[in-house]
């Protein structure tokens, strides 16, 4: 089996490539390196059947040889990244999605779209099940990401209905783990980098907003479970249903790093969701999947990876 992973040099893409290669698949990672790093592919570089193709998937592209699965993960994902690249984000979610769907259609390949909990916007229903249609501001600053992903879901669904492409849509909730850039801008890497540097941990708002954090190994198992399943219904939430406030997360990171950092409170960004938690009943029923790594254990492993990076940097 041969899989194409767009965004393969990103945080999730790198983990997916490693797991796919580990399962004996041939993998082509396609990435324009806008937010990704070749270092995320270090574990698979040189593996038989692995290839890296530097390309912007918003421009047309073809891949030589057989294609059995297309995993479309290319997109800026952290708020600072997509706010700095608004048009590129809309393009990769729209034109880029169509290019990857065409690749799947031409090859009769199965297709996995990396969608997001952001399609629920600032949700009015809690926890969020796939049947909830969301509460998204279509013209707010975050809309470039949220609406790009909503369009991508609509486009993928149209390819299933019109061309019979075997489309799966994963609504990914906050995922963290080794491989995240310290300057990524999302809460977990921000807090860990700040705690290790002895700087105040920055909380936007009063910290009472909730998120659910899924360790990357769990997320990858859920995503590949969905890709390889017979599920032909609509989108599926893949995330951790355990809800934590941002303040709890900050305090846990301070405790686990043994840091003496304080917490600094800053104004809440526009349209920042107040509560975010997946209902994963569908994934449990259809895939038999649920997260297994606790937040404390996942943070320990992530902090340890961050410490190794700092150690490596200081030895260069
Ligand atoms: N990590 C999460 O918590 C999370 C949550 C929800 C959804 N997702 C989705 O998962 C996917 C991966 O997210 P991530 O956290 O690994 O982010 P990331 O920024 O680490 O990875 C994204 C990758 O896509 C590449 N890319 C961006 N635009 C591209 C283009 N036009 N052509 C080719 N490559 C391009 C980047 O260079 C990067 O390697 C994204 O689609 C994101 O929306 C992630």
Tab-separated table of C-alpha atoms and ligand atoms in Angstrom:
chain	number	residue	atom	x	y	z
A	1	UNK	CA	0.000	0.000	0.000
A	2	UNK	CA	1.285	3.470	-0.872
A	3	UNK	CA	0.136	6.628	0.946
A	4	UNK	CA	0.551	10.312	0.099
A	5	UNK	CA	0.697	12.560	3.158
A	6	UNK	CA	0.347	16.281	2.462
A	7	UNK	CA	1.731	18.394	5.294
A	8	UNK	CA	4.013	15.411	5.944
A	9	UNK	CA	6.790	17.577	7.418
A	10	UNK	CA	4.425	19.074	9.993
A	11	UNK	CA	3.835	17.996	13.584
A	12	UNK	CA	1.013	15.523	12.882
A	13	UNK	CA	2.279	14.688	9.380
A	14	UNK	CA	5.680	13.613	10.698
A	15	UNK	CA	4.089	11.292	13.278
A	16	UNK	CA	1.726	9.871	10.640
A	17	UNK	CA	4.586	9.202	8.194
A	18	UNK	CA	6.553	7.394	10.906
A	19	UNK	CA	3.591	5.228	11.891
A	20	UNK	CA	2.703	4.420	8.255
A	21	UNK	CA	6.301	3.482	7.409
A	22	UNK	CA	6.426	1.429	10.630
A	23	UNK	CA	3.363	-0.472	9.419
A	24	UNK	CA	5.200	-1.325	6.185
A	25	UNK	CA	3.585	1.211	3.824
A	26	UNK	CA	5.362	3.209	1.161
A	27	UNK	CA	4.919	6.914	1.877
A	28	UNK	CA	5.330	10.117	-0.108
A	29	UNK	CA	5.331	13.227	2.104
A	30	UNK	CA	4.383	16.402	0.218
A	31	UNK	CA	5.083	19.699	1.976
A	32	UNK	CA	6.036	23.281	1.124
A	33	UNK	CA	7.861	23.650	4.480
A	34	UNK	CA	5.924	26.841	5.278
A	35	UNK	CA	5.327	25.798	8.909
A	36	UNK	CA	6.839	22.296	8.814
A	37	UNK	CA	10.412	21.100	9.187
A	38	UNK	CA	12.354	18.347	7.460
A	39	UNK	CA	13.539	17.366	10.974
A	40	UNK	CA	10.024	16.005	11.604
A	41	UNK	CA	10.796	13.335	8.987
A	42	UNK	CA	14.171	12.314	10.439
A	43	UNK	CA	12.769	8.955	11.627
A	44	UNK	CA	11.685	7.927	8.101
A	45	UNK	CA	14.392	9.559	5.977
A	46	UNK	CA	16.102	6.775	4.023
A	47	UNK	CA	13.394	4.185	4.835
A	48	UNK	CA	12.553	1.924	1.859
A	49	UNK	CA	9.683	3.389	-0.164
A	50	UNK	CA	9.785	6.781	1.593
A	51	UNK	CA	10.059	9.937	-0.499
A	52	UNK	CA	9.816	13.661	0.274
A	53	UNK	CA	8.397	16.044	-2.317
A	54	UNK	CA	8.701	19.788	-1.650
A	55	UNK	CA	5.588	21.319	-3.174
A	56	UNK	CA	2.758	23.766	-2.440
A	57	UNK	CA	-0.396	21.647	-2.833
A	58	UNK	CA	-2.463	24.740	-3.642
A	59	UNK	CA	-0.725	24.391	-7.030
A	60	UNK	CA	-1.593	21.335	-9.147
A	61	UNK	CA	0.609	18.278	-8.694
A	62	UNK	CA	0.940	14.642	-9.731
A	63	UNK	CA	2.665	11.775	-7.973
A	64	UNK	CA	4.271	9.026	-10.050
A	65	UNK	CA	3.394	5.413	-9.271
A	66	UNK	CA	0.436	3.863	-7.461
A	67	UNK	CA	-1.544	5.814	-4.876
A	68	UNK	CA	-3.758	3.846	-2.465
A	69	UNK	CA	-4.404	6.500	0.174
A	70	UNK	CA	-4.265	10.296	0.307
A	71	UNK	CA	-4.024	11.978	3.726
A	72	UNK	CA	-4.554	15.731	3.379
A	73	UNK	CA	-2.892	17.389	6.374
A	74	UNK	CA	-1.306	20.416	4.677
A	75	UNK	CA	-2.508	23.653	6.286
A	76	UNK	CA	-1.185	26.168	8.763
A	77	UNK	CA	-2.739	24.980	12.030
A	78	UNK	CA	-1.728	27.215	14.919
A	79	UNK	CA	-3.487	30.603	15.224
A	80	UNK	CA	-0.309	32.733	14.753
A	81	UNK	CA	0.532	30.680	11.631
A	82	UNK	CA	-2.851	30.995	9.929
A	83	UNK	CA	-3.348	34.628	10.982
A	84	UNK	CA	0.012	35.413	9.322
A	85	UNK	CA	-1.014	33.502	6.147
A	86	UNK	CA	-4.743	34.196	5.695
A	87	UNK	CA	-4.966	33.785	1.910
A	88	UNK	CA	-2.624	30.768	1.825
A	89	UNK	CA	-4.769	29.124	4.527
A	90	UNK	CA	-7.966	29.640	2.537
A	91	UNK	CA	-6.243	28.381	-0.609
A	92	UNK	CA	-4.835	25.187	0.899
A	93	UNK	CA	-8.228	24.388	2.433
A	94	UNK	CA	-10.055	25.001	-0.846
A	95	UNK	CA	-7.890	24.634	-3.979
A	96	UNK	CA	-5.380	22.437	-2.142
A	97	UNK	CA	-8.165	20.156	-0.937
A	98	UNK	CA	-9.523	19.814	-4.461
A	99	UNK	CA	-6.077	18.950	-5.848
A	100	UNK	CA	-5.684	16.182	-3.282
A	101	UNK	CA	-9.219	14.900	-3.891
A	102	UNK	CA	-8.460	14.789	-7.628
A	103	UNK	CA	-5.335	12.756	-6.877
A	104	UNK	CA	-7.475	10.290	-4.880
A	105	UNK	CA	-10.171	10.172	-7.589
A	106	UNK	CA	-7.688	9.529	-10.431
A	107	UNK	CA	-6.103	6.672	-8.477
A	108	UNK	CA	-9.210	5.173	-6.846
A	109	UNK	CA	-7.523	5.866	-3.480
A	110	UNK	CA	-9.121	6.248	-0.066
A	111	UNK	CA	-8.939	9.789	1.329
A	112	UNK	CA	-8.531	11.241	4.828
A	113	UNK	CA	-9.167	14.942	5.425
A	114	UNK	CA	-7.621	16.607	8.478
A	115	UNK	CA	-10.531	18.765	9.575
A	116	UNK	CA	-10.740	20.405	12.960
A	117	UNK	CA	-12.810	21.124	16.041
A	118	UNK	CA	-12.676	24.737	14.799
A	119	UNK	CA	-15.577	23.897	12.458
A	120	UNK	CA	-17.711	24.109	15.638
A	121	UNK	CA	-16.495	27.705	16.193
A	122	UNK	CA	-17.489	29.010	19.645
A	123	UNK	CA	-19.905	26.139	20.286
A	124	UNK	CA	-23.338	26.621	21.805
A	125	UNK	CA	-23.697	22.866	22.406
A	126	UNK	CA	-21.529	20.907	24.807
A	127	UNK	CA	-19.787	18.513	24.344
A	128	UNK	CA	-19.693	18.769	20.561
A	129	UNK	CA	-21.089	15.816	18.628
A	130	UNK	CA	-20.681	15.522	14.859
A	131	UNK	CA	-24.373	16.354	14.429
A	132	UNK	CA	-23.801	19.907	15.757
A	133	UNK	CA	-23.358	22.384	12.885
A	134	UNK	CA	-21.306	24.925	14.769
A	135	UNK	CA	-21.235	28.618	15.586
A	136	UNK	CA	-18.583	30.209	13.361
A	137	UNK	CA	-18.081	33.909	12.642
A	138	UNK	CA	-17.590	33.813	8.843
A	139	UNK	CA	-15.704	37.138	8.706
A	140	UNK	CA	-13.762	37.189	12.000
A	141	UNK	CA	-9.960	36.871	11.950
A	142	UNK	CA	-10.118	33.107	12.622
A	143	UNK	CA	-12.554	32.561	9.746
A	144	UNK	CA	-9.670	32.023	7.304
A	145	UNK	CA	-8.981	28.726	9.056
A	146	UNK	CA	-12.472	27.746	10.240
A	147	UNK	CA	-14.196	28.440	6.932
A	148	UNK	CA	-11.362	26.874	4.909
A	149	UNK	CA	-11.885	23.647	6.848
A	150	UNK	CA	-15.682	23.859	6.536
A	151	UNK	CA	-15.257	24.325	2.786
A	152	UNK	CA	-12.810	21.396	2.701
A	153	UNK	CA	-15.405	19.177	4.417
A	154	UNK	CA	-18.051	20.274	1.892
A	155	UNK	CA	-15.685	19.650	-1.050
A	156	UNK	CA	-14.645	16.221	0.221
A	157	UNK	CA	-18.285	15.278	0.759
A	158	UNK	CA	-19.146	16.450	-2.774
A	159	UNK	CA	-16.369	14.190	-4.146
A	160	UNK	CA	-17.879	11.257	-2.265
A	161	UNK	CA	-21.379	11.999	-3.560
A	162	UNK	CA	-20.377	12.917	-7.113
A	163	UNK	CA	-17.352	10.706	-7.824
A	164	UNK	CA	-17.699	7.975	-5.187
A	165	UNK	CA	-14.308	8.783	-3.600
A	166	UNK	CA	-13.890	6.854	-0.334
A	167	UNK	CA	-13.696	9.976	1.840
A	168	UNK	CA	-13.154	10.039	5.615
A	169	UNK	CA	-13.246	13.326	7.532
A	170	UNK	CA	-11.491	13.547	10.902
A	171	UNK	CA	-12.409	16.467	13.147
A	172	UNK	CA	-9.196	16.726	15.118
A	173	UNK	CA	-9.257	18.340	18.563
A	174	UNK	CA	-6.154	19.908	20.192
A	175	UNK	CA	-3.291	17.456	19.852
A	176	UNK	CA	0.115	17.824	21.481
A	177	UNK	CA	3.323	15.875	21.872
A	178	UNK	CA	6.975	15.653	20.830
A	179	UNK	CA	7.650	17.430	17.529
A	180	UNK	CA	5.721	20.636	18.251
A	181	UNK	CA	7.751	23.759	17.610
A	182	UNK	CA	8.409	25.695	20.849
A	183	UNK	CA	7.288	28.851	19.005
A	184	UNK	CA	4.251	27.123	17.481
A	185	UNK	CA	1.877	29.435	19.348
A	186	UNK	CA	-0.480	26.789	20.753
A	187	UNK	CA	-1.025	26.493	24.514
A	188	UNK	CA	0.972	23.326	25.296
A	189	UNK	CA	4.246	24.212	23.490
A	190	UNK	CA	3.951	27.849	24.635
A	191	UNK	CA	3.588	26.869	28.279
A	192	UNK	CA	6.369	24.274	28.179
A	193	UNK	CA	8.808	26.629	26.418
A	194	UNK	CA	7.977	29.455	28.856
A	195	UNK	CA	8.219	27.201	31.932
A	196	UNK	CA	11.596	25.783	30.832
A	197	UNK	CA	12.901	29.309	30.196
A	198	UNK	CA	11.656	30.474	33.625
A	199	UNK	CA	9.409	33.060	31.946
A	200	UNK	CA	5.797	33.800	32.957
A	201	UNK	CA	3.241	31.495	31.279
A	202	UNK	CA	0.930	33.634	29.146
A	203	UNK	CA	-2.782	32.967	29.572
A	204	UNK	CA	-5.220	34.773	27.302
A	205	UNK	CA	-8.360	35.662	29.287
A	206	UNK	CA	-8.795	34.473	32.883
A	207	UNK	CA	-7.844	30.860	32.088
A	208	UNK	CA	-11.328	29.473	32.755
A	209	UNK	CA	-11.832	28.566	29.069
A	210	UNK	CA	-11.579	24.814	28.531
A	211	UNK	CA	-9.825	22.639	25.980
A	212	UNK	CA	-9.335	18.904	25.635
A	213	UNK	CA	-5.807	17.749	24.874
A	214	UNK	CA	-5.043	14.529	23.020
A	215	UNK	CA	-1.564	12.994	23.099
A	216	UNK	CA	-0.229	12.574	19.566
A	217	UNK	CA	0.224	8.767	19.734
A	218	UNK	CA	-3.468	8.373	20.602
A	219	UNK	CA	-4.481	10.822	17.871
A	220	UNK	CA	-2.454	8.971	15.218
A	221	UNK	CA	-4.056	5.627	16.178
A	222	UNK	CA	-7.516	7.200	15.868
A	223	UNK	CA	-6.717	8.843	12.522
A	224	UNK	CA	-5.314	5.683	10.962
A	225	UNK	CA	-8.158	3.655	12.461
A	226	UNK	CA	-10.567	5.946	10.616
A	227	UNK	CA	-8.553	5.890	7.370
A	228	UNK	CA	-8.473	2.087	7.271
A	229	UNK	CA	-12.069	1.593	8.470
A	230	UNK	CA	-15.150	0.955	6.357
A	231	UNK	CA	-16.834	4.065	7.779
A	232	UNK	CA	-18.645	5.871	4.993
A	233	UNK	CA	-20.765	8.252	7.062
A	234	UNK	CA	-19.933	11.877	7.767
A	235	UNK	CA	-17.175	13.528	9.800
A	236	UNK	CA	-15.832	11.867	12.948
A	237	UNK	CA	-14.439	13.577	16.060
A	238	UNK	CA	-10.984	12.289	17.013
A	239	UNK	CA	-9.863	13.873	20.263
A	240	UNK	CA	-9.658	13.482	23.993
A	241	UNK	CA	-12.979	14.062	25.786
A	242	UNK	CA	-11.304	15.009	29.073
A	243	UNK	CA	-11.843	18.726	29.587
A	244	UNK	CA	-9.329	20.977	31.354
A	245	UNK	CA	-9.218	24.709	31.939
A	246	UNK	CA	-6.234	26.552	30.483
A	247	UNK	CA	-5.321	27.611	34.036
A	248	UNK	CA	-5.198	23.941	35.129
A	249	UNK	CA	-2.953	23.163	32.166
A	250	UNK	CA	-0.579	26.029	33.022
A	251	UNK	CA	-0.343	24.915	36.672
A	252	UNK	CA	0.297	21.303	35.648
A	253	UNK	CA	3.103	22.341	33.274
A	254	UNK	CA	4.699	24.447	36.027
A	255	UNK	CA	4.505	21.489	38.443
A	256	UNK	CA	5.867	18.914	35.958
A	257	UNK	CA	8.769	21.111	34.827
A	258	UNK	CA	9.588	22.131	38.407
A	259	UNK	CA	9.612	25.707	37.125
A	260	UNK	CA	9.389	28.821	39.276
A	261	UNK	CA	7.508	30.671	36.504
A	262	UNK	CA	4.497	32.856	37.305
A	263	UNK	CA	1.364	33.189	35.208
A	264	UNK	CA	0.684	36.370	33.202
A	265	UNK	CA	-2.874	37.131	32.085
A	266	UNK	CA	-3.481	38.888	28.735
A	267	UNK	CA	-6.694	39.945	26.908
A	268	UNK	CA	-8.664	37.156	25.208
A	269	UNK	CA	-8.300	37.120	21.387
A	270	UNK	CA	-11.365	37.754	19.177
A	271	UNK	CA	-13.717	34.738	18.794
A	272	UNK	CA	-11.624	32.520	21.100
A	273	UNK	CA	-13.959	29.610	22.015
A	274	UNK	CA	-14.978	29.402	25.668
A	275	UNK	CA	-15.460	25.629	25.833
A	276	UNK	CA	-14.193	22.869	23.605
A	277	UNK	CA	-14.692	19.167	24.207
A	278	UNK	CA	-15.451	16.341	21.770
A	279	UNK	CA	-18.198	13.787	22.052
A	280	UNK	CA	-16.334	10.687	20.802
A	281	UNK	CA	-19.199	8.186	21.000
A	282	UNK	CA	-19.041	7.707	17.207
A	283	UNK	CA	-15.300	6.897	17.159
A	284	UNK	CA	-15.720	4.552	20.123
A	285	UNK	CA	-18.566	2.699	18.405
A	286	UNK	CA	-17.223	2.573	14.841
A	287	UNK	CA	-13.458	2.280	15.468
A	288	UNK	CA	-13.339	0.943	19.031
A	289	UNK	CA	-10.990	3.898	19.625
A	290	UNK	CA	-10.454	6.023	22.707
A	291	UNK	CA	-7.428	7.900	24.081
A	292	UNK	CA	-5.240	5.988	26.525
A	293	UNK	CA	-2.528	8.475	27.581
A	294	UNK	CA	-3.353	10.741	30.545
A	295	UNK	CA	-2.608	14.467	30.339
A	296	UNK	CA	0.062	14.153	33.035
A	297	UNK	CA	1.814	11.280	31.220
A	298	UNK	CA	1.542	12.971	27.811
A	299	UNK	CA	2.924	16.223	29.199
A	300	UNK	CA	5.819	14.332	30.865
A	301	UNK	CA	6.784	12.800	27.508
A	302	UNK	CA	6.429	16.134	25.711
A	303	UNK	CA	8.450	18.031	28.329
A	304	UNK	CA	11.169	15.396	28.155
A	305	UNK	CA	11.358	15.844	24.347
A	306	UNK	CA	11.519	19.641	24.731
A	307	UNK	CA	14.353	19.263	27.270
A	308	UNK	CA	16.273	17.043	24.801
A	309	UNK	CA	15.856	19.718	22.116
A	310	UNK	CA	17.205	22.423	24.412
A	311	UNK	CA	20.103	20.082	25.329
A	312	UNK	CA	20.857	19.384	21.659
A	313	UNK	CA	20.749	23.091	20.781
A	314	UNK	CA	23.206	23.985	23.558
A	315	UNK	CA	25.631	21.265	22.349
A	316	UNK	CA	25.684	22.533	18.751
B	1	LIG	N1	-2.365	19.669	15.901
B	1	LIG	C1	-3.636	19.911	16.176
B	1	LIG	O1	-3.986	20.052	17.353
B	1	LIG	C2	-4.674	19.990	15.078
B	1	LIG	C3	-6.009	20.183	15.459
B	1	LIG	C4	-6.972	20.235	14.458
B	1	LIG	C5	-6.624	20.084	13.143
B	1	LIG	N2	-5.330	19.883	12.806
B	1	LIG	C6	-5.012	19.772	11.379
B	1	LIG	O2	-4.003	18.813	11.162
B	1	LIG	C7	-3.131	19.242	10.110
B	1	LIG	C8	-1.696	19.267	10.603
B	1	LIG	O3	-1.576	20.145	11.705
B	1	LIG	P1	-0.223	20.280	12.525
B	1	LIG	O4	-0.593	20.537	13.926
B	1	LIG	O5	0.658	19.138	12.205
B	1	LIG	O6	0.347	21.630	11.923
B	1	LIG	P2	1.795	21.954	11.289
B	1	LIG	O7	1.821	23.417	11.001
B	1	LIG	O8	2.862	21.392	12.151
B	1	LIG	O9	1.768	21.116	9.941
B	1	LIG	C9	1.160	21.571	8.761
B	1	LIG	C10	2.069	21.212	7.610
B	1	LIG	O10	1.450	21.590	6.370
B	1	LIG	C11	2.449	22.204	5.548
B	1	LIG	N3	1.759	23.084	4.606
B	1	LIG	C12	1.019	24.195	4.870
B	1	LIG	N4	0.525	24.710	3.725
B	1	LIG	C13	0.959	23.895	2.721
B	1	LIG	C14	0.775	23.899	1.301
B	1	LIG	N5	0.048	24.849	0.694
B	1	LIG	N6	1.364	22.918	0.572
B	1	LIG	C15	2.099	21.953	1.183
B	1	LIG	N7	2.309	21.902	2.518
B	1	LIG	C16	1.741	22.871	3.266
B	1	LIG	C17	3.365	22.949	6.524
B	1	LIG	O11	4.631	23.247	5.997
B	1	LIG	C18	3.420	21.930	7.673
B	1	LIG	O12	4.455	21.006	7.475
B	1	LIG	C19	-3.636	20.603	9.657
B	1	LIG	O13	-4.452	20.431	8.509
B	1	LIG	C20	-4.471	21.065	10.818
B	1	LIG	O14	-5.495	21.927	10.407
B	1	LIG	C21	-4.341	19.848	13.736
